PDB file of C-alpha atoms in Angstrom:
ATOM      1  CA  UNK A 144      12.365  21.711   6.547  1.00 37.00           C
ATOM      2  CA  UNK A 145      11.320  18.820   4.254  1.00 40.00           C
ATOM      3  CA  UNK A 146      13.002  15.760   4.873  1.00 43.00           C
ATOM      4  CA  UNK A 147      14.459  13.941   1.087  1.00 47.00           C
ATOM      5  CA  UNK A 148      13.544  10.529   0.903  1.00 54.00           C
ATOM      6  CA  UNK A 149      14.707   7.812  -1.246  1.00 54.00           C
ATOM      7  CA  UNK A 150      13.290   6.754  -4.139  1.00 55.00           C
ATOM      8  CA  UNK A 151      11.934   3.680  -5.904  1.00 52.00           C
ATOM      9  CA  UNK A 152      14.792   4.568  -8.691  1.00 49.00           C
ATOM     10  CA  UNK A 153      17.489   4.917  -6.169  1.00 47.00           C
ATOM     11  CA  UNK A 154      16.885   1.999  -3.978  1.00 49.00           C
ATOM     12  CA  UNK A 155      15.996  -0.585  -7.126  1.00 47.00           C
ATOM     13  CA  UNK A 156      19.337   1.046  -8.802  1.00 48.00           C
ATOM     14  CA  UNK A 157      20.808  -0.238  -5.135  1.00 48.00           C
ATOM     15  CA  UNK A 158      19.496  -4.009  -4.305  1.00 44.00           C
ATOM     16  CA  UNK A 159      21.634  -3.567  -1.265  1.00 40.00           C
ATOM     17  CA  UNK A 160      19.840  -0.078  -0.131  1.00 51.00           C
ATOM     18  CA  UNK A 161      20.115   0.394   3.287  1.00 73.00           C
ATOM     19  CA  UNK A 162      16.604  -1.269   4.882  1.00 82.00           C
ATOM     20  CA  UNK A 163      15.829   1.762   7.113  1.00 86.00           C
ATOM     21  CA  UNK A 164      16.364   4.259   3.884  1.00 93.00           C
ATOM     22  CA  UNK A 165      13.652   1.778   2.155  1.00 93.00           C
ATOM     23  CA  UNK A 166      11.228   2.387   5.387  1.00 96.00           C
ATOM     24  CA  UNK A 167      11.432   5.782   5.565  1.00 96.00           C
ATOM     25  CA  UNK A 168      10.445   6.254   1.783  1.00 96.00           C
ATOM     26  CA  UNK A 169       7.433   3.757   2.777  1.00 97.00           C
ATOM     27  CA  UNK A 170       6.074   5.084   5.378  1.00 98.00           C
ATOM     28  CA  UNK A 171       6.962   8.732   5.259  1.00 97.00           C
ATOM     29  CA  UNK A 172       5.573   8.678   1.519  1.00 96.00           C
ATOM     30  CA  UNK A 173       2.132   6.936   3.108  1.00 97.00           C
ATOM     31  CA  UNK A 174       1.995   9.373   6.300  1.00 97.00           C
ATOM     32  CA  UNK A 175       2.554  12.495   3.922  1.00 96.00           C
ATOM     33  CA  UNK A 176      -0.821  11.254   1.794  1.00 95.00           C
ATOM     34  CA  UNK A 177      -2.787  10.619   4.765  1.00 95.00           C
ATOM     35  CA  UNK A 178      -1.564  13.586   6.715  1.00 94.00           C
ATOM     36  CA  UNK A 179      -2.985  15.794   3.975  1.00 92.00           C
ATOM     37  CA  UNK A 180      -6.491  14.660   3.886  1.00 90.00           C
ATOM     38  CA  UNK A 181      -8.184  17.028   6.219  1.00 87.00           C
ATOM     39  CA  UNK A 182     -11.641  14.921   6.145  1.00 88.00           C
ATOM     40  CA  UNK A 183     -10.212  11.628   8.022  1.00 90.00           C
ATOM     41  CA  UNK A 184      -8.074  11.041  10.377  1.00 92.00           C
ATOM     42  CA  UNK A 185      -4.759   9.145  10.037  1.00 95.00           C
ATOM     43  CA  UNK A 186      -6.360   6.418  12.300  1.00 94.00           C
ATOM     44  CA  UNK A 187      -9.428   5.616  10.277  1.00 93.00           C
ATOM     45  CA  UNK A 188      -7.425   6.607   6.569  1.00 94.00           C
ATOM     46  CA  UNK A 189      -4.771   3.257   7.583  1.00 96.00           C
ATOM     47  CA  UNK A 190      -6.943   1.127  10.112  1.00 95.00           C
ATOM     48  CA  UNK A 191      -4.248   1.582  13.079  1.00 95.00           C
ATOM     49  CA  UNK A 192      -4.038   2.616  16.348  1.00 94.00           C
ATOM     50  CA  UNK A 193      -2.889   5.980  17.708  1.00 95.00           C
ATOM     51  CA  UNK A 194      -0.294   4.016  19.495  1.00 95.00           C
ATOM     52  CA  UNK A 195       1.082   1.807  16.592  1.00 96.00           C
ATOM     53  CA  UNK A 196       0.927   5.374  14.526  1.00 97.00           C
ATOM     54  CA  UNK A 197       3.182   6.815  16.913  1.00 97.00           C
ATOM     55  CA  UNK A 198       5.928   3.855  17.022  1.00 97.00           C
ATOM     56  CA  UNK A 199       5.705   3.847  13.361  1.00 98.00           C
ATOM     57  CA  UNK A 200       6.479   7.498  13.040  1.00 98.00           C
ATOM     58  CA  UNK A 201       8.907   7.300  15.919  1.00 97.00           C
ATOM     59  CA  UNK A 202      10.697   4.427  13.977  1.00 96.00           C
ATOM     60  CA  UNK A 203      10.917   5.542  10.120  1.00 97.00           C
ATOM     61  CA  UNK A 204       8.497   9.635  10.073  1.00 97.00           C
ATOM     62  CA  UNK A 205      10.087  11.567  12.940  1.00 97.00           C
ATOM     63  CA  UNK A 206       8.679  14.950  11.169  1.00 97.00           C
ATOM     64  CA  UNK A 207       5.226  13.408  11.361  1.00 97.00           C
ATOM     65  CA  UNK A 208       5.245  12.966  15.277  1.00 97.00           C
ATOM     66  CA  UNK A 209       3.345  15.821  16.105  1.00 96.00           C
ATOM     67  CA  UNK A 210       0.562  15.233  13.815  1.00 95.00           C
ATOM     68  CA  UNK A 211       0.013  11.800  15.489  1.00 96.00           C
ATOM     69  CA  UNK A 212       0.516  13.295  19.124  1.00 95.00           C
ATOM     70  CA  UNK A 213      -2.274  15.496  18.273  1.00 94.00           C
ATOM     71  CA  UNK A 214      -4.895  12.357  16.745  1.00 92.00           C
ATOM     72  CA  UNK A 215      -7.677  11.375  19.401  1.00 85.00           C
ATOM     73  CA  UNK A 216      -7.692   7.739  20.155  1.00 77.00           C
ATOM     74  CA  UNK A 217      -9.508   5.064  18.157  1.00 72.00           C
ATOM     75  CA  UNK A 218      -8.211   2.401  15.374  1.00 67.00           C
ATOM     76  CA  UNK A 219     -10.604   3.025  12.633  1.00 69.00           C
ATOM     77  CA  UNK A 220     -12.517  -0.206  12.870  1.00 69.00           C
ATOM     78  CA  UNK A 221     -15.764   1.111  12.563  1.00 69.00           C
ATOM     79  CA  UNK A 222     -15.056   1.752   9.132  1.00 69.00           C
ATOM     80  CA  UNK A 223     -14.296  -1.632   8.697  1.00 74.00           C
ATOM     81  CA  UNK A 224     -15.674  -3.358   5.261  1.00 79.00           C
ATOM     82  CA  UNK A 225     -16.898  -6.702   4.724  1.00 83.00           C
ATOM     83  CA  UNK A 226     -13.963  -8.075   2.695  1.00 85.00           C
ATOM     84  CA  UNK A 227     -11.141  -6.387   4.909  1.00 92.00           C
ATOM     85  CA  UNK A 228     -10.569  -9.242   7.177  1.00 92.00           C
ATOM     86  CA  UNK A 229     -10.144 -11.403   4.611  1.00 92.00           C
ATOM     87  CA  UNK A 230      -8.057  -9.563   2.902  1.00 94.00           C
ATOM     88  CA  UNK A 231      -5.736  -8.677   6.122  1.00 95.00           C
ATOM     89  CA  UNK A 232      -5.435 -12.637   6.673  1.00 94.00           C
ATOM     90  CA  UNK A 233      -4.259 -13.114   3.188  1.00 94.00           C
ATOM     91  CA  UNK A 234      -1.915 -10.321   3.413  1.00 95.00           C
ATOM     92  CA  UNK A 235      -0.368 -11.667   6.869  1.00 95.00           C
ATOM     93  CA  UNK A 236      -0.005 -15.111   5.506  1.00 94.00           C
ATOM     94  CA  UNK A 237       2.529 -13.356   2.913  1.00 94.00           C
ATOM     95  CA  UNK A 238       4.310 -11.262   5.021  1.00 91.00           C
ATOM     96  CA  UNK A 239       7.946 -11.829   4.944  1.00 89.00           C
ATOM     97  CA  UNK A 240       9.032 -11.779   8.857  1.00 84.00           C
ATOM     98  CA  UNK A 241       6.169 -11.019  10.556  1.00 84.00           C
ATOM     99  CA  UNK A 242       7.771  -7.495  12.280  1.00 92.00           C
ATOM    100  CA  UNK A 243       5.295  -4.479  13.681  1.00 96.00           C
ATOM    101  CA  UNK A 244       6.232  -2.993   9.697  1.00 97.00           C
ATOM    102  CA  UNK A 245       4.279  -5.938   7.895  1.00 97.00           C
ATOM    103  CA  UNK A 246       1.671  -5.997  10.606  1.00 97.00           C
ATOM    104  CA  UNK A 247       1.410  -2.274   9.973  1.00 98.00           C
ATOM    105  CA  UNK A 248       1.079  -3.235   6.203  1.00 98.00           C
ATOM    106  CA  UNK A 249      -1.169  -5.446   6.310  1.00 97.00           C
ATOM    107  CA  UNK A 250      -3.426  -2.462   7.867  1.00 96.00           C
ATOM    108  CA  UNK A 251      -2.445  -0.120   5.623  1.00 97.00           C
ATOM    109  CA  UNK A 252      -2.989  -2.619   2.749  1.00 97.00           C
ATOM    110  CA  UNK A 253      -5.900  -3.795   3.282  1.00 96.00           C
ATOM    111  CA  UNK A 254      -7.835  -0.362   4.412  1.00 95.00           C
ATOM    112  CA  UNK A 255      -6.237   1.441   1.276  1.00 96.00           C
ATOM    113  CA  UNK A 256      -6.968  -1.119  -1.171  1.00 94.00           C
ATOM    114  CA  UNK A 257     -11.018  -0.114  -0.772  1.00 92.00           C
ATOM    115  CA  UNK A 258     -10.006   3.578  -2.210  1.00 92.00           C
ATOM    116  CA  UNK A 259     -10.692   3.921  -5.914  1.00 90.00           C
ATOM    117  CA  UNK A 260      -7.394   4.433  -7.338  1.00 92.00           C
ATOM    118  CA  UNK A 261      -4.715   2.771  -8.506  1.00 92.00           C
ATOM    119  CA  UNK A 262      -3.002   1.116  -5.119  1.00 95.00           C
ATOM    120  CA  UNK A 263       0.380   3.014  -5.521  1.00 95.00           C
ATOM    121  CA  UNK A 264      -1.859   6.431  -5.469  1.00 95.00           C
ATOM    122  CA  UNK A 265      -3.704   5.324  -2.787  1.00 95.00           C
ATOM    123  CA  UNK A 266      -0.671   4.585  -0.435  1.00 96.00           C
ATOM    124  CA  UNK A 267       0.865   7.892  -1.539  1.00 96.00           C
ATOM    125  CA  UNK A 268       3.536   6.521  -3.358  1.00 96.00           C
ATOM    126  CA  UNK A 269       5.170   8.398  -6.566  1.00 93.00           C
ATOM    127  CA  UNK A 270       5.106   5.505  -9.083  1.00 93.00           C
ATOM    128  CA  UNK A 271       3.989   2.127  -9.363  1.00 91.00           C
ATOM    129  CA  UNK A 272       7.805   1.002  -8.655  1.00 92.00           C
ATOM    130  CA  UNK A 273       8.169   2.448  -5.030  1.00 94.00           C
ATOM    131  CA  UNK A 274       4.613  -0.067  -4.668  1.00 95.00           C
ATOM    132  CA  UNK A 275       6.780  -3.180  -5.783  1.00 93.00           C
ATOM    133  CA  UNK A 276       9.353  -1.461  -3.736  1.00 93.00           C
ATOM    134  CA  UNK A 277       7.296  -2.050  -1.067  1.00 96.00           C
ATOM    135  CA  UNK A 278       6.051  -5.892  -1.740  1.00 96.00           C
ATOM    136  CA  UNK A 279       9.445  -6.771  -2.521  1.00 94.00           C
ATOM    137  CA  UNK A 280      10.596  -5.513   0.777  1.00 94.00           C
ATOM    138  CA  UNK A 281       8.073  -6.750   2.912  1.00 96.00           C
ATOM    139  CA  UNK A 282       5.972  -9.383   1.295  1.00 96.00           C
ATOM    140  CA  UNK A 283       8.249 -11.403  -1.765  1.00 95.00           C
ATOM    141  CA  UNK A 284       6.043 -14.288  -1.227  1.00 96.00           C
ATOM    142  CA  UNK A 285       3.120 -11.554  -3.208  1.00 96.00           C
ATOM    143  CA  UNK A 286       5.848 -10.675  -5.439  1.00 95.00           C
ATOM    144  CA  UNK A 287       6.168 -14.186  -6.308  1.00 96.00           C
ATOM    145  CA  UNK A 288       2.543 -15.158  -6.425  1.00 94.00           C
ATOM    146  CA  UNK A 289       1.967 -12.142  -8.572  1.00 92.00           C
ATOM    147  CA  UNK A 290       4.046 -13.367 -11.409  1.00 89.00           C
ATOM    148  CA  UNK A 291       2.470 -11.854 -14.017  1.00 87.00           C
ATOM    149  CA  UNK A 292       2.268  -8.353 -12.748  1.00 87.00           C
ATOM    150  CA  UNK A 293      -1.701  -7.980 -12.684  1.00 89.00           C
ATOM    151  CA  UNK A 294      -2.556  -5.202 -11.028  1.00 86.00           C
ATOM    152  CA  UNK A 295      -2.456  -5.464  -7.147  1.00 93.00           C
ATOM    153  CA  UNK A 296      -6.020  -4.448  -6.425  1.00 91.00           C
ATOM    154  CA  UNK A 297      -7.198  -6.953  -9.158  1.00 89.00           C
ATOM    155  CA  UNK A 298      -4.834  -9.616  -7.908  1.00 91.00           C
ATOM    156  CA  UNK A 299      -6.106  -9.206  -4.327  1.00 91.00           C
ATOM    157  CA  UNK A 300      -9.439  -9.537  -5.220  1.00 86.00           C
ATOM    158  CA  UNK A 301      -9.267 -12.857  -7.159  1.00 86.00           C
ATOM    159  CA  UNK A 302      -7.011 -14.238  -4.600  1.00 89.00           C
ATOM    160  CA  UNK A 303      -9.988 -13.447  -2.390  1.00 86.00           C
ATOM    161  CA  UNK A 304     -12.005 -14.854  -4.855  1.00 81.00           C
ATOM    162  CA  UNK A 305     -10.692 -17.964  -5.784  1.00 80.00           C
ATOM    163  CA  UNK A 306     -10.466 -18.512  -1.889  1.00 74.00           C
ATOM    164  CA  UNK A 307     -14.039 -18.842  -2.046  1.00 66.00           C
ATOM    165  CA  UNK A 308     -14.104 -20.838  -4.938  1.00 56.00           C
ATOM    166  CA  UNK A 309     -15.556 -17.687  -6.934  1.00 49.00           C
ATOM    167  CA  UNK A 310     -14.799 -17.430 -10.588  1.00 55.00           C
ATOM    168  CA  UNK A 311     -14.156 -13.693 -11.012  1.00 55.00           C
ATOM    169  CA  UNK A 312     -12.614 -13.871 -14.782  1.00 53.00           C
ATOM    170  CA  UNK A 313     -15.000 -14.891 -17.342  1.00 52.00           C
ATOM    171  CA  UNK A 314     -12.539 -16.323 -19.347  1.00 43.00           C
ATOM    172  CA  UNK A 315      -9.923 -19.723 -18.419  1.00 46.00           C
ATOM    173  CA  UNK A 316      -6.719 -17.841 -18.478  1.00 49.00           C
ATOM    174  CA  UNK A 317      -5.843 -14.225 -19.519  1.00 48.00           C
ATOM    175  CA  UNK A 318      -4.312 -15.110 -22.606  1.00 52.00           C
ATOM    176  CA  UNK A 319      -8.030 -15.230 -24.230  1.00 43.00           C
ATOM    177  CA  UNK A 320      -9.337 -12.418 -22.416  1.00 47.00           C
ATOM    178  CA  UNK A 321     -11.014  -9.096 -23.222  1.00 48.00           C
ATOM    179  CA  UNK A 322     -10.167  -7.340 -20.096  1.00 52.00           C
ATOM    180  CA  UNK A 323      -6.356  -8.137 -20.060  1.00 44.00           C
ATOM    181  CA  UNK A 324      -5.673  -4.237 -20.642  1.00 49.00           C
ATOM    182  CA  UNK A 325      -8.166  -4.181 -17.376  1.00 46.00           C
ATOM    183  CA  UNK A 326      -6.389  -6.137 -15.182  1.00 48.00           C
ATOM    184  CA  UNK A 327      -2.236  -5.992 -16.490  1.00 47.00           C
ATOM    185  CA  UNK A 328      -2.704  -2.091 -18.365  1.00 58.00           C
ATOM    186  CA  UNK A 329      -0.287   0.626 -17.618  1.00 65.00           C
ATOM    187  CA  UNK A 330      -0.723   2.397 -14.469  1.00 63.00           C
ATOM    188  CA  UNK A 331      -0.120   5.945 -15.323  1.00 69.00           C
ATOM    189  CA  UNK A 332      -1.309   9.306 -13.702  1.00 74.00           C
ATOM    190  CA  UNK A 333      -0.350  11.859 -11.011  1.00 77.00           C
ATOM    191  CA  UNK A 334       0.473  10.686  -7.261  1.00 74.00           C
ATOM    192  CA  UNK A 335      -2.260  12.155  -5.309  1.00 71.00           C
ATOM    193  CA  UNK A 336       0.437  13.425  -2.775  1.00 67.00           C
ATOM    194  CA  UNK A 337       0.838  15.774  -5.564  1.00 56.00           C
ATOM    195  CA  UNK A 338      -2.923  16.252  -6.906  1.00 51.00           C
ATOM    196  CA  UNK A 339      -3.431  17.191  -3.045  1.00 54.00           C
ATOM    197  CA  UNK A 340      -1.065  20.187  -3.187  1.00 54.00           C
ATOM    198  CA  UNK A 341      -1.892  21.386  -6.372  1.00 44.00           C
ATOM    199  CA  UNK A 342      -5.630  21.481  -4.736  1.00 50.00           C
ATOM    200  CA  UNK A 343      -4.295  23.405  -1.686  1.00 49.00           C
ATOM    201  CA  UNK A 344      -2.167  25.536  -4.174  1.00 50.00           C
ATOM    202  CA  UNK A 345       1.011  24.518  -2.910  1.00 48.00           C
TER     203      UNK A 345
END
C-alpha cells in the first residue's frame, strides 16, 4: 500500500500543519527518490549512516524500513567533494534547533546540492514549494538570508563564495545583471520521483 503524504499546498494552506505531517512529506518524499536509484546506495546518494537512515525512517518513513535494514554499512564519505564541508558548516550554522532532522539535512543538503538539477528535483520533492517547505521548517534563518528567492544552489554557492572573499557575480548587484533569469528564473520541469517511474514504466 502507498502511504499519502502531505503536500507543499496543504501544509502552506495550513501554517499550523501538524510538524510530524511536514516530516513525513520531507523525508518520505527524499527516501522515495533515493530508494529508486538502483546505481547508489541510500548511504552514499544522502551522505548518512546506515544507523541515522534507520532512525530517520523509524521516525517519519516506516514503509522504507526494510530497504534500509537491507543497506551494508558505510556513510558515503568517500564520495565526499571538496566544497561539501563547507557547505555542511554553513548549512548547520542556519539550522533552526539543531535536532537529528537538521543534522540529517544538512547531509542531505549538502550531498544533493552537487547533483545537476534543480535542488527540489534533486531531494525528490514535487515542486519548488515543498523545498521552501522544507527551509522554512527547518532552517528560517536561510529563508531569511535568501530574501530575494535566488535559486538555492546559486545562493549556496555565493554564500560559499563570498565566505572566501570570491566575487562570483560579475556584476555589483543583480539589478544590472545579465544572468538574473540564471540565478532567480522559474524552476519548472518534472520531479524526477516521477521521470524515474516513467523510466521503469510504472
Amino acid at each position: 500500500m502507498v502511504l499519502s503524504q502531505p503536500t507543499a499546498h496543504s501544509l502552506d494552506q495550513n501554517p499550523a500543519a501538524d510538524d510530524d505531517a511536514a516530516d513525513r512529506m520531507i523525508f518520505g518524499r527524499i527516501l522515495a527518490l533515493v530508494a529508486a536509484d538502483p546505481a547508489r546506495t541510500m548511504t552514499g546518494a544522502l551522505a548518512l549512516t546506515k544507523a541515522d537512515l534507520t532512525e530517520l525512517a523509524a521516525r517519519h518513513a516506516p514503509h522504507f524500513a526494510d530497504a534500509v535494514a537491507a543497506l551494508p554499512g558505510g556513510d558515503g564519505s568517500d564520495e565526499d567533494a571538496i566544497e561539501e564541508a563547507d557547505l555542511r558548516a554553513f548549512l548547520a550554522e542556519h539550522g533552526a534547533k539543531g535536532a537529528d532532522e537538521e543534522r540529517w539535512l544538512v547531509a542531505i543538503l549538502a550531498r544533493r546540492s552537487l547533483e545537476p538539477n534543480h535542488l527540489w528535483q534533486d531531494m525528490g520533492f514535487h515542486n519548488r514549494g515543498e523545498l521552501n517547505t522544507m527551509f522554512r521548517r527547518h532552517f528560517p534563518a536561510l529563508v531569511a538570508l535568501n530574501s530575494s528567492d535566488m535559486k538555492w544552489k546559486k545562493f549556496f554557492y555565493r554564500q560559499l563564495c563570498e565566505r572566501e572573499g570570491l566575487m562570483l557575480c560579475k556584476s555589483p548587484n543583480c539589478e544590472v545583471c545579465d544572468d538574473v533569469e540564471v540565478c532567480f528564473g522559474e524552476e519548472a520541469g518534472d520531479p524526477l520521483s516521477t521521470l524515474s517511474r516513467l523510466a521503469r514504466g510504472g
